[in-house]
Short mmCIF file of N, CA and C in Angstrom, two decimals:
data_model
loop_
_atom_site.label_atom_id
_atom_site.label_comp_id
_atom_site.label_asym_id
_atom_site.label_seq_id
_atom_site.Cartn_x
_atom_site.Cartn_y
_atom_site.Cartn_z
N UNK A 6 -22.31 -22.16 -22.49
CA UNK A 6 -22.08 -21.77 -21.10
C UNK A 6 -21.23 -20.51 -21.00
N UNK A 7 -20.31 -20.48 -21.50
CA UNK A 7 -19.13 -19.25 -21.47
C UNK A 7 -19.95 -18.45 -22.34
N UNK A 8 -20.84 -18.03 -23.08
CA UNK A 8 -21.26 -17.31 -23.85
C UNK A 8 -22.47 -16.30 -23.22
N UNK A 9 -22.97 -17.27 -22.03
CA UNK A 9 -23.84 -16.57 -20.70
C UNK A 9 -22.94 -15.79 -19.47
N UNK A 10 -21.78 -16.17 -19.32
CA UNK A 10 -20.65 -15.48 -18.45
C UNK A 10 -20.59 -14.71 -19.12
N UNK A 11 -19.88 -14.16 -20.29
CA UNK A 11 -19.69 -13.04 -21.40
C UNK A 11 -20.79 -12.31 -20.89
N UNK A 12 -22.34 -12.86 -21.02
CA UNK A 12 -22.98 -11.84 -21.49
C UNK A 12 -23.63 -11.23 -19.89
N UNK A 13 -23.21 -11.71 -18.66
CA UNK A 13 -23.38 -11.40 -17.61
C UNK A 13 -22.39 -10.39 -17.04
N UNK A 14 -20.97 -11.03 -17.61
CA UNK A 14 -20.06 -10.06 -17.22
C UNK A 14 -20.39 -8.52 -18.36
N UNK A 15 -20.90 -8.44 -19.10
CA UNK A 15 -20.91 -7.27 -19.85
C UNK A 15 -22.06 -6.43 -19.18
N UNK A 16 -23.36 -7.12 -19.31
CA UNK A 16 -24.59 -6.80 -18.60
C UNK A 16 -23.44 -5.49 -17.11
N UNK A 17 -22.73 -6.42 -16.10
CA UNK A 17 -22.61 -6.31 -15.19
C UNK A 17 -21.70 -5.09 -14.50
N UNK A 18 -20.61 -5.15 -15.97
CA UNK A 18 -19.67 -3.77 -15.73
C UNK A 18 -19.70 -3.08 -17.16
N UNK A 19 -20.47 -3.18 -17.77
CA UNK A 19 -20.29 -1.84 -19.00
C UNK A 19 -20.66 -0.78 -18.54
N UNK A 20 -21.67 0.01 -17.75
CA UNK A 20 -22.28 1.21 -17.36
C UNK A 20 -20.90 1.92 -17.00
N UNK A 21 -20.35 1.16 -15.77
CA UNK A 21 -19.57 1.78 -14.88
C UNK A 21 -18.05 1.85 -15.63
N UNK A 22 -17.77 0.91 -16.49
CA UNK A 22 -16.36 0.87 -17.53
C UNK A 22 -16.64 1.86 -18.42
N UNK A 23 -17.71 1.69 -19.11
CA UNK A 23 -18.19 3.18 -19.91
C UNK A 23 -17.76 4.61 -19.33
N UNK A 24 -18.87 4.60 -18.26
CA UNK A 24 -18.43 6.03 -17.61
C UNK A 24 -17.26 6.49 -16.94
N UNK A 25 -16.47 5.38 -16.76
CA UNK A 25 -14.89 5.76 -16.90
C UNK A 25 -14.07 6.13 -17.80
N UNK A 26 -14.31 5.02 -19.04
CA UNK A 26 -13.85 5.65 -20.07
C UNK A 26 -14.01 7.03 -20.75
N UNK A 27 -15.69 7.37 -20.66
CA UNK A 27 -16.05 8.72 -21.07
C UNK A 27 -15.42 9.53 -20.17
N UNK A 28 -14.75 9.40 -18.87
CA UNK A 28 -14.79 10.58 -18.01
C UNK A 28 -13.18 10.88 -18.55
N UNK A 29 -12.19 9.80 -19.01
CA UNK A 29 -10.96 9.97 -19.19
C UNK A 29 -11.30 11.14 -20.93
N UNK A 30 -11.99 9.96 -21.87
CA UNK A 30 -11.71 10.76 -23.30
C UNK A 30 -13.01 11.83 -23.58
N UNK A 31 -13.99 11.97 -22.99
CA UNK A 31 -15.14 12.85 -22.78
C UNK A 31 -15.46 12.99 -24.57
N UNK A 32 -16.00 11.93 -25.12
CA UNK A 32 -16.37 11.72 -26.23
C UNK A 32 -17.28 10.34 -26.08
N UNK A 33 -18.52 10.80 -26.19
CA UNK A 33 -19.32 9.37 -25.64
C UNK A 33 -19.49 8.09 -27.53
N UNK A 34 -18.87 8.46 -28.43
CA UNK A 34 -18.62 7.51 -29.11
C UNK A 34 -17.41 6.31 -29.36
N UNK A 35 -16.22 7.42 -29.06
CA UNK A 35 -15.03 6.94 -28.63
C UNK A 35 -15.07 6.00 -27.43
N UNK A 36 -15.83 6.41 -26.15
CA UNK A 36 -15.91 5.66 -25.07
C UNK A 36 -16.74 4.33 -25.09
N UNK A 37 -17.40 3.98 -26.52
CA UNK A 37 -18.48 3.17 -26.44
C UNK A 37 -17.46 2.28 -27.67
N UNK A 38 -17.18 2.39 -28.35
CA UNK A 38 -15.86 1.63 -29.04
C UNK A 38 -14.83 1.38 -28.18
N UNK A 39 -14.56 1.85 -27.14
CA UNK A 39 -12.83 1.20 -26.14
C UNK A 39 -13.48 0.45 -25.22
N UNK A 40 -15.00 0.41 -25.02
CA UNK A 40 -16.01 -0.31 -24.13
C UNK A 40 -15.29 -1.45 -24.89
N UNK A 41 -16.14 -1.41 -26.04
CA UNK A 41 -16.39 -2.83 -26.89
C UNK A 41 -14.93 -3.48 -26.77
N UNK A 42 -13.51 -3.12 -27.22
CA UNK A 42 -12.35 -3.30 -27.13
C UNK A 42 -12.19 -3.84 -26.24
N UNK A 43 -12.60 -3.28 -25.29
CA UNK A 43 -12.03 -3.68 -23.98
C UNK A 43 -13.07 -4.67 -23.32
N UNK A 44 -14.11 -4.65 -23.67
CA UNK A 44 -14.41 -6.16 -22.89
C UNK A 44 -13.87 -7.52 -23.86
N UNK A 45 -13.74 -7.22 -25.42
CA UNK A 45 -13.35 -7.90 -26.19
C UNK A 45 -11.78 -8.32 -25.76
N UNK A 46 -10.46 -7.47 -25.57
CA UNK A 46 -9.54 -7.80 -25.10
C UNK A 46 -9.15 -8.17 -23.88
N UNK A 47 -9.94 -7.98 -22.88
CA UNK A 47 -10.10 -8.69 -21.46
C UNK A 47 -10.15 -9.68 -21.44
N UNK A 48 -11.26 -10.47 -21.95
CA UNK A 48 -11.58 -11.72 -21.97
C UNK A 48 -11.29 -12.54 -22.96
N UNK A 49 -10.19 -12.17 -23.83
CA UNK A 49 -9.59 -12.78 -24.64
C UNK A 49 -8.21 -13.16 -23.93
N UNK A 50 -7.62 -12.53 -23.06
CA UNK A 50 -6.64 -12.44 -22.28
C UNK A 50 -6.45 -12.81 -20.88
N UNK A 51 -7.70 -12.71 -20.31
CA UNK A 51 -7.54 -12.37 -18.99
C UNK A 51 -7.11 -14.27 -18.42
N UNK A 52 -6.06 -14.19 -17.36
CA UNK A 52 -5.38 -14.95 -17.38
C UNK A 52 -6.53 -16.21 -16.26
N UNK A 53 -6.20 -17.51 -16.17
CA UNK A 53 -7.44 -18.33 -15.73
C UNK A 53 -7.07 -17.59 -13.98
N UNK A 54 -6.18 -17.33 -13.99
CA UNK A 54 -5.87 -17.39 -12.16
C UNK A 54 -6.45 -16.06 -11.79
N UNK A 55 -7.06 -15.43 -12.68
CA UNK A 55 -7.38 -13.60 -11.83
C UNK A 55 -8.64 -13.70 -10.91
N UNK A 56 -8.36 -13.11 -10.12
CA UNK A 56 -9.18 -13.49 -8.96
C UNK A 56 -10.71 -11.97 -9.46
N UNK A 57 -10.07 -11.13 -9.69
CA UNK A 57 -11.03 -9.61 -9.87
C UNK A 57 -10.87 -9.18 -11.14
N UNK A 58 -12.17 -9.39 -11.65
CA UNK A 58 -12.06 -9.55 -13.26
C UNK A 58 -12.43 -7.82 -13.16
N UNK A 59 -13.11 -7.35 -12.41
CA UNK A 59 -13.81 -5.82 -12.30
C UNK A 59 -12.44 -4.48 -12.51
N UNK A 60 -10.96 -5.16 -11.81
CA UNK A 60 -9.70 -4.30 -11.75
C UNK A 60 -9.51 -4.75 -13.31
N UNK A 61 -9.37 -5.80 -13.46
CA UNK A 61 -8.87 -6.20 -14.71
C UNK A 61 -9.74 -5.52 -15.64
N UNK A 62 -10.98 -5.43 -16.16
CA UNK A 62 -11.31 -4.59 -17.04
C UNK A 62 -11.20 -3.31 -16.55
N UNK A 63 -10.95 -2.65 -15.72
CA UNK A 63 -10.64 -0.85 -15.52
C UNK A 63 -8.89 -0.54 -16.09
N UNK A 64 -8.32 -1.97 -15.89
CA UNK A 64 -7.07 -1.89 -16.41
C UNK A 64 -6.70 -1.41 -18.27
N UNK A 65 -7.59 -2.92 -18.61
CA UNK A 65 -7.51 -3.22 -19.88
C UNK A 65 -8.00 -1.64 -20.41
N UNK A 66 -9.77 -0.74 -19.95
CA UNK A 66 -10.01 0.20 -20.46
C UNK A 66 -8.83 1.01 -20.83
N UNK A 67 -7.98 1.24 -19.49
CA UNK A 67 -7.06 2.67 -19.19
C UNK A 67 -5.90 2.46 -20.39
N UNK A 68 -5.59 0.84 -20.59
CA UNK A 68 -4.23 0.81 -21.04
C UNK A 68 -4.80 0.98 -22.56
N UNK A 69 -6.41 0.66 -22.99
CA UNK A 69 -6.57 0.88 -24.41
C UNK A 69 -6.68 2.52 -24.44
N UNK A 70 -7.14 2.96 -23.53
CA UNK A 70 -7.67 4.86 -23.81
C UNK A 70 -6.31 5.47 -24.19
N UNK A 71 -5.33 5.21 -23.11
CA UNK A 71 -3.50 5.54 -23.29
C UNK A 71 -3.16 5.07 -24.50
N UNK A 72 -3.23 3.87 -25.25
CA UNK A 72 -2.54 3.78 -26.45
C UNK A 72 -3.40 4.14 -27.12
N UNK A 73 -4.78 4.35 -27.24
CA UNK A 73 -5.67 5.20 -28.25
C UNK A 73 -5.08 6.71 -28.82
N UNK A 74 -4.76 7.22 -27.41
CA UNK A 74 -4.40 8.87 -27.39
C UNK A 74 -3.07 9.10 -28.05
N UNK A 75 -2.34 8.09 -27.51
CA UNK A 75 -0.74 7.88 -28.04
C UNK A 75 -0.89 7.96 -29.84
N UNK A 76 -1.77 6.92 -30.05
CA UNK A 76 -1.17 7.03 -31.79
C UNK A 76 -2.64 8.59 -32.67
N UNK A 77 -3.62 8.65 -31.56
CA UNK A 77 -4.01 9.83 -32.22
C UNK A 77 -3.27 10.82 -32.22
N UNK A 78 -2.30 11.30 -30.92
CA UNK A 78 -1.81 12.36 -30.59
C UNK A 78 -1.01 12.75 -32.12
N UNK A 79 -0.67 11.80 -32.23
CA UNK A 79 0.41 11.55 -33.60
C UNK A 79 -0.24 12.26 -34.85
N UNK A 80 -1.17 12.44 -34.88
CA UNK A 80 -1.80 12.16 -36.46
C UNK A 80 -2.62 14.00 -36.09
N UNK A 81 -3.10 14.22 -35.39
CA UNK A 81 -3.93 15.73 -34.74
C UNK A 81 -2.90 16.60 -33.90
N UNK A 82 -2.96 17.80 -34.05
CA UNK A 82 -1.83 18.35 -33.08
C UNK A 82 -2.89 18.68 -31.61
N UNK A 83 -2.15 18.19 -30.56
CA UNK A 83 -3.02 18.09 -28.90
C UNK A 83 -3.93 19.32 -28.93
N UNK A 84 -3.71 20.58 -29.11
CA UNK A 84 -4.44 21.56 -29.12
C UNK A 84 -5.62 21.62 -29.56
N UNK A 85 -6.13 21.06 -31.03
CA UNK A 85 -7.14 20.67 -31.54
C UNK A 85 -7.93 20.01 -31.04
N UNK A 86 -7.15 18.78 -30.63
CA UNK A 86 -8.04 17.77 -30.25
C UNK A 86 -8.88 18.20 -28.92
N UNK A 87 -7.97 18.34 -27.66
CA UNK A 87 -8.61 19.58 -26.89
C UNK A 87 -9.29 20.23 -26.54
N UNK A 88 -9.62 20.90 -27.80
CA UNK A 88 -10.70 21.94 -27.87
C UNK A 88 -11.74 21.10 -28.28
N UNK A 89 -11.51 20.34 -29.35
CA UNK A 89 -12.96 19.34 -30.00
C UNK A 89 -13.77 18.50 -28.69
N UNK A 90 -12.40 17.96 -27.54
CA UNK A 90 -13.10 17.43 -26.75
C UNK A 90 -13.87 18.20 -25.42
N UNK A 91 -13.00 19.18 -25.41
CA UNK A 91 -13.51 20.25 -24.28
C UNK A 91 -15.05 20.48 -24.79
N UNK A 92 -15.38 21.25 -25.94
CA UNK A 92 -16.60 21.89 -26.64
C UNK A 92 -17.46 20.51 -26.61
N UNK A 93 -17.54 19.33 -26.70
CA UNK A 93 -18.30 18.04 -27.16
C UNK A 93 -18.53 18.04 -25.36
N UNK A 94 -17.85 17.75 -24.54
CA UNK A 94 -17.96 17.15 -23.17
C UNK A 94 -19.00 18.66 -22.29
N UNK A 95 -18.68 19.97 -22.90
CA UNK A 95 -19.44 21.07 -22.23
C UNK A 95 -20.58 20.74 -22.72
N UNK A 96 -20.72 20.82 -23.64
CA UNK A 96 -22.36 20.46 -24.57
C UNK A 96 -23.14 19.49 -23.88
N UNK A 97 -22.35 18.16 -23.76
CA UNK A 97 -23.25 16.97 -23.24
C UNK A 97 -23.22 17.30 -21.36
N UNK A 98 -22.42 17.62 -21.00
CA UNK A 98 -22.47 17.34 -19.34
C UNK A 98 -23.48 18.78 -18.99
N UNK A 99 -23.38 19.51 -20.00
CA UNK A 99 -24.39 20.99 -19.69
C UNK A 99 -25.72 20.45 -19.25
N UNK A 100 -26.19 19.71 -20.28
CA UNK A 100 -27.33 18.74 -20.39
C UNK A 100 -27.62 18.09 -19.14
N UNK A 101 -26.64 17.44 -18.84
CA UNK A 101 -26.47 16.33 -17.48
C UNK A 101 -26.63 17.15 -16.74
N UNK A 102 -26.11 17.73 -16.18
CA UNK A 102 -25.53 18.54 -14.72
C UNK A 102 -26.53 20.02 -14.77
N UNK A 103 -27.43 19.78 -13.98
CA UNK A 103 -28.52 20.73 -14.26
C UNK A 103 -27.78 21.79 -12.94
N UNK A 104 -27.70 21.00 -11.85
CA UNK A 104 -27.22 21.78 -10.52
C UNK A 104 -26.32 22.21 -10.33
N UNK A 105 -26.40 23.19 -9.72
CA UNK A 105 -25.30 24.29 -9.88
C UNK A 105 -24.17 23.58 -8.99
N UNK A 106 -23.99 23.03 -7.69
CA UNK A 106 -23.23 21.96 -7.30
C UNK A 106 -22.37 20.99 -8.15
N UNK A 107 -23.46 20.52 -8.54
CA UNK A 107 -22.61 19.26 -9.47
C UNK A 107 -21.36 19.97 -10.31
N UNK A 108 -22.56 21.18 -11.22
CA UNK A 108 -21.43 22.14 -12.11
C UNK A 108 -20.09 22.11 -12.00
N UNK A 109 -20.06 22.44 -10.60
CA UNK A 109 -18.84 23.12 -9.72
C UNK A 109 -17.81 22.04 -9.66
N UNK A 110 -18.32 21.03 -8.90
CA UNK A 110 -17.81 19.77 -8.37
C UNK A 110 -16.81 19.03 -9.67
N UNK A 111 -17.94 19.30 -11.13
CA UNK A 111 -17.08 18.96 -12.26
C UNK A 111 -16.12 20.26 -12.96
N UNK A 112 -16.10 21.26 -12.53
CA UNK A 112 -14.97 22.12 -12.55
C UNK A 112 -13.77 22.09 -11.63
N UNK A 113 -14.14 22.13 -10.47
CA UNK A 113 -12.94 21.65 -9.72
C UNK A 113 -12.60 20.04 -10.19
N UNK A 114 -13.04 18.66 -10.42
CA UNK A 114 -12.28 17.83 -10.95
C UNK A 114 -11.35 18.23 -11.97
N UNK A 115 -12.11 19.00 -12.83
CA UNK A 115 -10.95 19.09 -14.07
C UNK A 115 -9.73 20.01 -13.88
N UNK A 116 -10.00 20.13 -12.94
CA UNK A 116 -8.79 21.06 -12.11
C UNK A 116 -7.60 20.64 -11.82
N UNK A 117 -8.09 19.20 -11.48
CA UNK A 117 -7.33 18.27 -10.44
C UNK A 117 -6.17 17.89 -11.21
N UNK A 118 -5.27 17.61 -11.08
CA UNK A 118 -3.72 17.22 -11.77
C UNK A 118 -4.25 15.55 -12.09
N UNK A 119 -4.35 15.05 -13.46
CA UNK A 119 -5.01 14.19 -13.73
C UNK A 119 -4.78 12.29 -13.44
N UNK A 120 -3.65 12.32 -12.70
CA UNK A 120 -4.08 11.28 -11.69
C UNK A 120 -4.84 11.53 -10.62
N UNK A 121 -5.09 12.41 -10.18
CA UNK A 121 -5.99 12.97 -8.89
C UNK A 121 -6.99 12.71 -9.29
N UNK A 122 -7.62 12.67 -9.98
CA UNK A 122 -8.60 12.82 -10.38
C UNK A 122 -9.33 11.53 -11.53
N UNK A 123 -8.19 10.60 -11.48
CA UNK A 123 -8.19 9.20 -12.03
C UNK A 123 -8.59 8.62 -10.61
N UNK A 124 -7.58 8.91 -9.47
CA UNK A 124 -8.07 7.81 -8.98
C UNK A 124 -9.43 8.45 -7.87
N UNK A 125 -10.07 9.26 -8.07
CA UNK A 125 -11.51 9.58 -7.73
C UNK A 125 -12.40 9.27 -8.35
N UNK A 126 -12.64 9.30 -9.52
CA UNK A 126 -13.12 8.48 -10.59
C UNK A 126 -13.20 7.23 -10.43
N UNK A 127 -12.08 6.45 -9.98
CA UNK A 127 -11.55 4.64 -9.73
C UNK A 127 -12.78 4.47 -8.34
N UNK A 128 -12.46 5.49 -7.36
CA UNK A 128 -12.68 4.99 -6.04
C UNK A 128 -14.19 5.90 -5.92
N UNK A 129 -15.20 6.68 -6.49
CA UNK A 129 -16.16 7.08 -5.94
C UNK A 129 -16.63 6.49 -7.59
N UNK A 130 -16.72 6.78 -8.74
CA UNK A 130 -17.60 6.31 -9.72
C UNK A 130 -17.38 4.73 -10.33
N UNK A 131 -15.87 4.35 -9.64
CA UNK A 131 -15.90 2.36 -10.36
C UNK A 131 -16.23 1.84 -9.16
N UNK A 132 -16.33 2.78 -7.56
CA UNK A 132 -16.54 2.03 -6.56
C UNK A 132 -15.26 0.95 -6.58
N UNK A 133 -14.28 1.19 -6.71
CA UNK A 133 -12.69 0.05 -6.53
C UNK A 133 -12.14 0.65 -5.33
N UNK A 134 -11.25 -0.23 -4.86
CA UNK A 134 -11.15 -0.20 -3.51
C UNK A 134 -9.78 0.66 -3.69
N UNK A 135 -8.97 0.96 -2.54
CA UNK A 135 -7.74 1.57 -3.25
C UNK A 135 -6.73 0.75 -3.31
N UNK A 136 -6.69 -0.32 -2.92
CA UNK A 136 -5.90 -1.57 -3.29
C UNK A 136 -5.66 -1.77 -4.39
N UNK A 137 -7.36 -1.75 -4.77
CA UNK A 137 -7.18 -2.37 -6.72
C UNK A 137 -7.09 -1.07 -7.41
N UNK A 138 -7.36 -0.10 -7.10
CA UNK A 138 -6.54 1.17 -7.56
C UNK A 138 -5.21 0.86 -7.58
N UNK A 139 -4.70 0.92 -6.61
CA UNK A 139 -2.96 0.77 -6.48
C UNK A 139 -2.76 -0.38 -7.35
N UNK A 140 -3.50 -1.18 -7.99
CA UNK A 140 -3.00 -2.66 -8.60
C UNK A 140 -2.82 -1.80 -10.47
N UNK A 141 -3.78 -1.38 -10.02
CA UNK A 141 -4.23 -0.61 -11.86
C UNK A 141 -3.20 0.19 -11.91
N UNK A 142 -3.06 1.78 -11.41
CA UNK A 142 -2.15 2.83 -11.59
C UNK A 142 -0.65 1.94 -10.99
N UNK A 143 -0.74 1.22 -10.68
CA UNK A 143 1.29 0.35 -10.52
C UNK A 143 1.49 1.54 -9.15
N UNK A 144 0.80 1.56 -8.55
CA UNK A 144 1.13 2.64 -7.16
C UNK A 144 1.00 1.51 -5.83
N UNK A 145 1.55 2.25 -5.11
CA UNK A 145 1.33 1.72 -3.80
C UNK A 145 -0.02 1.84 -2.98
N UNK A 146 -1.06 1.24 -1.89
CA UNK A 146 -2.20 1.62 -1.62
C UNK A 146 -2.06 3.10 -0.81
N UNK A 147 -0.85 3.29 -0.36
CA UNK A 147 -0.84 4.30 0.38
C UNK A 147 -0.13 5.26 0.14
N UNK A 148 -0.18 5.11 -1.30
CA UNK A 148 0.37 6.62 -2.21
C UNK A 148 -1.61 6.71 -2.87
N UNK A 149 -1.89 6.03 -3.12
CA UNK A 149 -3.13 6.37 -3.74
C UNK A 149 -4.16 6.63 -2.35
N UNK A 150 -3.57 6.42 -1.10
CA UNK A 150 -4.58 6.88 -0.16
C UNK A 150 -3.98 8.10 0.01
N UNK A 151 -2.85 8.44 -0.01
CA UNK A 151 -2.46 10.03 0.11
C UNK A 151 -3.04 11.04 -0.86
N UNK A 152 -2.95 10.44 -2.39
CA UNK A 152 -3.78 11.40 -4.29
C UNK A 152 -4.97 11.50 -3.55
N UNK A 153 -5.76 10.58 -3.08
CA UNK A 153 -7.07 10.69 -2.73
C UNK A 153 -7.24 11.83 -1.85
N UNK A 154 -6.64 11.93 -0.16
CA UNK A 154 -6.95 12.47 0.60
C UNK A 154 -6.12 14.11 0.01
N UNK A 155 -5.56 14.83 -0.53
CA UNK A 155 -5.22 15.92 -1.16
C UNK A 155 -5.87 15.81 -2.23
N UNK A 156 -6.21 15.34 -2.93
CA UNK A 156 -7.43 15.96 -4.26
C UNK A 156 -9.04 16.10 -3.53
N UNK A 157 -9.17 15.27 -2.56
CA UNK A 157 -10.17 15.74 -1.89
C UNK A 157 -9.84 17.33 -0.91
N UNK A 158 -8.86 17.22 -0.60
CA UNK A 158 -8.78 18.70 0.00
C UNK A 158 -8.69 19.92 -1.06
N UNK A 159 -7.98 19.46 -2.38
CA UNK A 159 -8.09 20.84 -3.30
C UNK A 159 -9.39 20.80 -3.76
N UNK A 160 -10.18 19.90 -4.40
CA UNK A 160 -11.75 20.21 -4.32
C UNK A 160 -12.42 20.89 -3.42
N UNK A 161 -12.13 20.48 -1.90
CA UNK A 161 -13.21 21.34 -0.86
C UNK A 161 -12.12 22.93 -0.96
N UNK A 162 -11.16 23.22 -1.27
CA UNK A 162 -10.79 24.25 -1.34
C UNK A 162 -11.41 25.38 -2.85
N UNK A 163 -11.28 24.40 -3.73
CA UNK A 163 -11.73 24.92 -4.99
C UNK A 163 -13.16 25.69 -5.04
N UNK A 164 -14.08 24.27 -4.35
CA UNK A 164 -15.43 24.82 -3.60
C UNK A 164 -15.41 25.96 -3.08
N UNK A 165 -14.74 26.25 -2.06
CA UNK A 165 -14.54 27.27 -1.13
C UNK A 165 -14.16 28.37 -1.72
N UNK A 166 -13.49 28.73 -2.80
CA UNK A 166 -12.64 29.42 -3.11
C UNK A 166 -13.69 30.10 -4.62
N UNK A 167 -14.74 29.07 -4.95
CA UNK A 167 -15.67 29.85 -5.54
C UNK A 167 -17.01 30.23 -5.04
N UNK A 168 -16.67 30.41 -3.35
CA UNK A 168 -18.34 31.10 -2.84
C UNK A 168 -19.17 29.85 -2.37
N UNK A 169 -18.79 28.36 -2.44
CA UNK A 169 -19.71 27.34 -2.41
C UNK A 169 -20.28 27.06 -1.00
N UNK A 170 -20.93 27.35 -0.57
CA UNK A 170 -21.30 26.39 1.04
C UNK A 170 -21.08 24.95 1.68
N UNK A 171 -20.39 24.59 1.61
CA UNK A 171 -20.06 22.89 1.63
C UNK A 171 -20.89 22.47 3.41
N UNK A 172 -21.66 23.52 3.70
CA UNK A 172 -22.26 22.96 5.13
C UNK A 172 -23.00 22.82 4.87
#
């Protein structure tokens, strides 16, 4: 019985835990190993009383990607790594992102001061509410409704500011 929950709950949020993870470490092998981790340490953990197992694995991802980076940082000097991931993530999203829009849209994110841009990621690609945002980042809902509503304004500015038509 629990072995059909497992495989429903994985079925149900790997796409969207994935593409979070890739959007934080932009290495789609790395992101497919902290997948596995992380549905593996979720549900090894996750306590009987949690009501939203969906926050709870965006949690578990973030807190494995953070101590991932922590003990690599250690061992690679940041600069390197950096560049390896910058050059790997241009290559593959070049591919993806045919439209010149989208292009943009993912230049101004990476723009964004990188909680800004965590919790846009949380609230337009995990679809989480900003509640369970605020539960994940340890914020208040209405500090993460404020990141939201100013990273959405430096994007439509960023837009603006490279020629874009946003009408």
């Amino acid at each position: 019985m629990e072995k059909d929950i497992l495989k429903q709950l994985y079925q149900k949020y790997r796409k969207e835990i994935y593409l979070y993870l890739y959007s934080l470490c932009k290495n789609s092998s790395l992101a497919e190993d902290l997948l596995q981790e992380t549905f593996l340490k979720a549900l090894l953990s996750l306590p009987d009383d949690h009501t939203n197992i969906r926050a709870w694995l965006y949690l578990v991802a973030r807190n494995l990607f953070f101590n991932y980076y922590r003990r690599e940082k250690e061992k690679v000097p940041l600069g390197e790594v950096q560049q390896i991931q910058n050059t790997a993530s241009q290559e593959v999203l070049e591919g993806i992102l045919k439209e010149e829009k989208n292009r943009l849209l993912y230049q101004a994110m990476n723009e964004l001061e990188e909680r800004k841009r965590e919790i846009l990621l949380m609230q337009y690609f995990g679809g989480l509410s900003q509640k369970e945002i605020a539960a994940i980042l340890k914020m208040t809902p209405e500090n993460v409704r404020v990141l939201s509503y100013r990273a959405k304004r430096e994007l439509r500015t960023y837009m603006e500011d490279h020629n874009y038509d946003l009408s």
